[in-house]
Short mmCIF file of C-alpha atoms in Angstrom, two decimals:
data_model
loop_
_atom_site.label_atom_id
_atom_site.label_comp_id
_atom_site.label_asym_id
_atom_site.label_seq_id
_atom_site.Cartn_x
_atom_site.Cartn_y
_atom_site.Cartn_z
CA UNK A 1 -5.94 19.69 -12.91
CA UNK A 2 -3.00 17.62 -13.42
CA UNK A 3 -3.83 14.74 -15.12
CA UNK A 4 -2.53 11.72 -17.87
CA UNK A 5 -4.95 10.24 -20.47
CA UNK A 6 -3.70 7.16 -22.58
CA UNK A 7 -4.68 5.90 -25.75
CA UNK A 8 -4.25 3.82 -28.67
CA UNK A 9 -4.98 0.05 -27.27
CA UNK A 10 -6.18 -2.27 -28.82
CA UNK A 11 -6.47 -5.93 -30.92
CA UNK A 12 -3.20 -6.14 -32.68
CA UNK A 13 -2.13 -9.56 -34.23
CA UNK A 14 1.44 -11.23 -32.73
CA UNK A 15 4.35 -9.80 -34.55
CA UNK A 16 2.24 -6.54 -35.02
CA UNK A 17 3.23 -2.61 -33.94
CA UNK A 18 1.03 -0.66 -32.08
CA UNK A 19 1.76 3.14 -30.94
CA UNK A 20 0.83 4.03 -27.34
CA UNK A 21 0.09 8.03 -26.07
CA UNK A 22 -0.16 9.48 -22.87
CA UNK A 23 -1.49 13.21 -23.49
CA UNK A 24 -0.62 15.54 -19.94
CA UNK A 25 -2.53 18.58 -18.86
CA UNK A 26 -1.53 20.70 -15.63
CA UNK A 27 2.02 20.44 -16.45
CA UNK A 28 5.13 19.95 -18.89
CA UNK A 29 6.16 16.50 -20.10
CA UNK A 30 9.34 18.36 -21.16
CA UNK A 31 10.56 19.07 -17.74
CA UNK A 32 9.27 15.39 -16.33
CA UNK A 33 10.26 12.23 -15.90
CA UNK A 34 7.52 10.18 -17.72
CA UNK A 35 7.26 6.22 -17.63
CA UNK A 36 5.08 3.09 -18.94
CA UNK A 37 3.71 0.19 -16.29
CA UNK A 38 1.62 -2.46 -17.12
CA UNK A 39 -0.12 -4.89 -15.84
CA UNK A 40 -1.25 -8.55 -17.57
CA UNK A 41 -4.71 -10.30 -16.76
CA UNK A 42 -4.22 -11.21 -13.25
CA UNK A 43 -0.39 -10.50 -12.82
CA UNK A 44 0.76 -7.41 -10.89
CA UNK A 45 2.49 -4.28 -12.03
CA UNK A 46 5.27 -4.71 -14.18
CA UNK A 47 8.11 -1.60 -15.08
CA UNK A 48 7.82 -0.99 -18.59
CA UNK A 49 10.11 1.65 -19.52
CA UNK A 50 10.94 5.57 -18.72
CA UNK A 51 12.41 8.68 -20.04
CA UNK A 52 14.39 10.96 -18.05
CA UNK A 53 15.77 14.28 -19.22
CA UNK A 54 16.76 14.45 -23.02
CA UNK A 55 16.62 11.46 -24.48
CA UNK A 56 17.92 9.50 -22.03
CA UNK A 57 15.55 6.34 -21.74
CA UNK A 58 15.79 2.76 -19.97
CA UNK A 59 13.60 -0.53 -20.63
CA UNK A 60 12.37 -3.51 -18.76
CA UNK A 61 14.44 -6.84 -20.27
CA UNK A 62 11.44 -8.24 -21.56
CA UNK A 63 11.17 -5.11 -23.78
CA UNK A 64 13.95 -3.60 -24.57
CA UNK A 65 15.01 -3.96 -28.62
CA UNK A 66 11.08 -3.83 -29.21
CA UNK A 67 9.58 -1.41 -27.21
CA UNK A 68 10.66 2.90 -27.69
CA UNK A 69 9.17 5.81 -25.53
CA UNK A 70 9.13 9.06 -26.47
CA UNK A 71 7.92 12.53 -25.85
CA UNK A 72 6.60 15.44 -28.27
CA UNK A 73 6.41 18.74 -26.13
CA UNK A 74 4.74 20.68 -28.71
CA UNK A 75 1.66 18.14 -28.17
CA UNK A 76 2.84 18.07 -24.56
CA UNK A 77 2.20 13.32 -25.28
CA UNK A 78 4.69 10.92 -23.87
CA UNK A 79 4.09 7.64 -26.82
CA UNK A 80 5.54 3.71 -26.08
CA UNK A 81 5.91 2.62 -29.90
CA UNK A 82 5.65 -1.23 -29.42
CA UNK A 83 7.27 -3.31 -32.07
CA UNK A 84 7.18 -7.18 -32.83
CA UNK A 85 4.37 -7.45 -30.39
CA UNK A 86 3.54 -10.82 -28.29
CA UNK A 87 1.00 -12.90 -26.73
CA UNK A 88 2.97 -12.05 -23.67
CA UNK A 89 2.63 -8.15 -24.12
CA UNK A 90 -0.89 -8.49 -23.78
CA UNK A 91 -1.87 -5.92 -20.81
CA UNK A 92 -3.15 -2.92 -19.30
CA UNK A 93 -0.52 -0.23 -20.15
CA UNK A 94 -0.34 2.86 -17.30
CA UNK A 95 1.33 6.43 -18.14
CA UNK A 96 2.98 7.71 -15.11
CA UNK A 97 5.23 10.81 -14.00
CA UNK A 98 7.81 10.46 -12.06
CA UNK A 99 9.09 12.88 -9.16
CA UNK A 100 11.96 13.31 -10.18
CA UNK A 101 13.60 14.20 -6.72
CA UNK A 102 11.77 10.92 -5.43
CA UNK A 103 12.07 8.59 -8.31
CA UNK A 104 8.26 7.84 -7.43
CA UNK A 105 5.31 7.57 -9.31
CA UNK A 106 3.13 10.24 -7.99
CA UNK A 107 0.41 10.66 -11.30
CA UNK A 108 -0.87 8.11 -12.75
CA UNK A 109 -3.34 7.60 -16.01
CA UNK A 110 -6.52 4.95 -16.18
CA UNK A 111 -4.39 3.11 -19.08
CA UNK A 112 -5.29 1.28 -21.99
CA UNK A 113 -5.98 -2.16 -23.02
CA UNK A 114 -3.63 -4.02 -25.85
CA UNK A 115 -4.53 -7.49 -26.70
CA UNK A 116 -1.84 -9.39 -28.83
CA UNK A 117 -3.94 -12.21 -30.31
CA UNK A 118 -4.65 -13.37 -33.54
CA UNK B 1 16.01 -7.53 -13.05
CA UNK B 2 13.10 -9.75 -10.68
CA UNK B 3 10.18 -8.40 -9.02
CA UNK B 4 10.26 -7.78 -5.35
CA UNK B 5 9.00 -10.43 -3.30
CA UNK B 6 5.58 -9.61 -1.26
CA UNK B 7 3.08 -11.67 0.15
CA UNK B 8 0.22 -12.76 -1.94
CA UNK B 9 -2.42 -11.64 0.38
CA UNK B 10 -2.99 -10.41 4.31
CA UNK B 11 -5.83 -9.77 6.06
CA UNK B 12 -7.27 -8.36 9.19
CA UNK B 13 -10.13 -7.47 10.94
CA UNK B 14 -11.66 -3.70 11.16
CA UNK B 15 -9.16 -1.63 13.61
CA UNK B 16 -6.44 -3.63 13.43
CA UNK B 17 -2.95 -3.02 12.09
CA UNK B 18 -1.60 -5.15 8.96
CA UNK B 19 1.96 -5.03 7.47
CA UNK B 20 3.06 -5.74 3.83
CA UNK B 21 6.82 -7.05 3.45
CA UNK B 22 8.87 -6.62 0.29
CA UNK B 23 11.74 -8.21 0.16
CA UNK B 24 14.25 -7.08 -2.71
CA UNK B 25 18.11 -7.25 -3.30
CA UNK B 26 21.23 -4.50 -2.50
CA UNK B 27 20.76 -3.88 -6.15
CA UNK B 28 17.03 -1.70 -5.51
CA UNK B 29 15.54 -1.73 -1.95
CA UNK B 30 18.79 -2.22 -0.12
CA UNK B 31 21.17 -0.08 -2.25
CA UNK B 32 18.61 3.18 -2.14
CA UNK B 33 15.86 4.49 -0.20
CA UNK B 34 13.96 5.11 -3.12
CA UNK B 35 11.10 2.82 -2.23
CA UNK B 36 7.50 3.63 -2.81
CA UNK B 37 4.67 2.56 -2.26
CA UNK B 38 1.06 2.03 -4.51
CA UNK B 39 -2.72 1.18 -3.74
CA UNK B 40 -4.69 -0.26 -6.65
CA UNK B 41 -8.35 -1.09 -6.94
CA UNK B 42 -9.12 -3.46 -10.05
CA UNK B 43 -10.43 -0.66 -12.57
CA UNK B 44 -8.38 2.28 -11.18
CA UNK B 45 -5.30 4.40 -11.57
CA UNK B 46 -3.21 3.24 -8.96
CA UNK B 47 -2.55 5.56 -6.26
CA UNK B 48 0.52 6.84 -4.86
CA UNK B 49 1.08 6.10 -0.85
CA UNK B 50 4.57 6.65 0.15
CA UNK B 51 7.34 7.79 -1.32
CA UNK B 52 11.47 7.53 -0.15
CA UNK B 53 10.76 4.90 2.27
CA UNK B 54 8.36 6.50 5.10
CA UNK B 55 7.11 9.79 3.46
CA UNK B 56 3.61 10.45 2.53
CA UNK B 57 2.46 12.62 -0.21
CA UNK B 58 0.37 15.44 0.97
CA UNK B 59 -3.87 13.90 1.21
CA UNK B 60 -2.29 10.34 1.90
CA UNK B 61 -3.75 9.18 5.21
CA UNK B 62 -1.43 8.77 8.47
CA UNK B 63 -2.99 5.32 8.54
CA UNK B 64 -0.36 4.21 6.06
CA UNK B 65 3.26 4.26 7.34
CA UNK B 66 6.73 2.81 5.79
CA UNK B 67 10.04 1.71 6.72
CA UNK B 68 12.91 -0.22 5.55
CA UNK B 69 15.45 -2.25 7.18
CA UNK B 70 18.66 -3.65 5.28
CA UNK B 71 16.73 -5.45 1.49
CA UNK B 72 13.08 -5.55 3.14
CA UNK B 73 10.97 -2.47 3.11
CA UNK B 74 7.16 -2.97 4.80
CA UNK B 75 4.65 -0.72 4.69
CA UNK B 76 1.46 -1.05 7.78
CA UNK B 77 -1.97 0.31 7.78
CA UNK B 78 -2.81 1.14 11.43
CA UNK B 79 -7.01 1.07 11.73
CA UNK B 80 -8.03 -0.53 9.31
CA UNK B 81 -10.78 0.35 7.44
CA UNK B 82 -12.94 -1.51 4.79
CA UNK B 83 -12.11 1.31 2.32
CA UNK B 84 -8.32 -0.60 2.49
CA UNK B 85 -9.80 -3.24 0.62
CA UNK B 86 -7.28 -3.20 -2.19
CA UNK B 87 -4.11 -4.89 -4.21
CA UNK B 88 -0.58 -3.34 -3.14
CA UNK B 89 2.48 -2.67 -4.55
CA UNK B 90 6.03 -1.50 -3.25
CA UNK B 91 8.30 -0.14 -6.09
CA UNK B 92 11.93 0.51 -6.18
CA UNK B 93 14.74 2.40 -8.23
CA UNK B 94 17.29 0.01 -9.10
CA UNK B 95 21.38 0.31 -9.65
CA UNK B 96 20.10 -0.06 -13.60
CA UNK B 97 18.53 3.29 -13.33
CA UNK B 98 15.28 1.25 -13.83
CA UNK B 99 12.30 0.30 -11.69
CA UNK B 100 11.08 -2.70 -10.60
CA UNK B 101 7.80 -3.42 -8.38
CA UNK B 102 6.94 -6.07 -6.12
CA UNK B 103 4.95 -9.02 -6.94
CA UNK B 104 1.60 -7.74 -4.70
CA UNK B 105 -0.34 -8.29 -1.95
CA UNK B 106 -4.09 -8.48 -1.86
CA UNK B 107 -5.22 -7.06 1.29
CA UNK B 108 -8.84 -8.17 2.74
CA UNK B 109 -10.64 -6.61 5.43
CA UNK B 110 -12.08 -9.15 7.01
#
């Protein structure tokens, strides 16, 4: 079954790091574009970030400089290592794939809850 | 880069047919037809509806249906059912190689 399972939310103070993962099963983060989406207490979805082949990655503005994804194909995880965390980055954070053909988000994860908050 | 504009909310009766603007820029929904489209229930992974515009994914009902015309794509769910209950988002690629989504629209089955 294909499927993404995130971890590593949580309480983490403002200014704080935090390291996100997205493990796969049914197929190969290697060959895949993977991406982050998340979504604040009562806001919609918001683009986080996304990796395309190599190490070729992009980031939402209100990210980028803080915020690095990642992928280890030996443990088959996408991560989002979030740096000089805010009040503001406090959300539900979604793994995704993306078809690559498409450029759509076809499999999702549950995501994970990070609370910036002191 | 700012989210696509959608209505907050639309409603409709059992049956009938509702459609969901999203209004972007030529930078993402006018510049490509890489628009997509996402149902999420509070709680749940959302859930991927249409892809490039119009197409469905395979186990995606022909209730939902999409289209695009110059920097507005809309997306309409013929019969609706109470099931369709749900928040939804439209999602484009953008000339930044990035994604943006739409602001949402809660749709209520009245």
């Amino acid at each position: 079954e294909v499927q993404l399972v995130e971890s590593g939310g949580g309480l983490i103070q403002p200014g704080g790091s935090l390291r996100l993962s997205c493990a796969a099963s049914g197929f190969t983060v290697s060959n895949k574009y993977m991406s982050w989406v998340r979504q604040a207490p009562g806001r919609g979805l918001e683009w986080v970030s996304v990796i395309y082949s190599g190490y070729n990655t992009h980031y939402a503005d209100s990210v980028k400089g803080r915020f690095t994804i990642s992928r280890d194909t030996s443990k088959n995880t996408v991560y989002l290592q979030m740096n000089s965390l805010r009040a503001e980055d406090t959300a539900v954070y979604y793994c995704a794939r993306v078809i690559a053909a498409r450029l759509a988000f076809d499999i999702w994860g549950q995501g994970t809850m990070v609370t910036v908050s002191s | 880069q700012s989210a696509l504009t959608q209505p907050a909310s639309v409603s409709g009766s059992p049956g009938q047919s509702i459609t969901i603007s999203c209004t972007g820029t030529s930078s993402d929904v006018g510049g490509y037809n890489y628009v997509s489209w996402y149902q999420h229930h509070p709680g749940n992974a959302p859930k991927f509806l249409i892809y490039e515009v119009s197409n469905r994914p395979s186990g995606v009902s022909n209730r939902f249906s999409g289209s695009k015309s110059g920097n507005t794509a809309s997306l309409t769910i013929s019969g609706l059912q109470a099931e369709d209950e749900a928040d939804y988002y439209c999602s484009s690629y953008t000339s930044r190689s990035t994604y943006v989504f739409g602001t949402g629209t809660k749709v209520t089955v009245l």
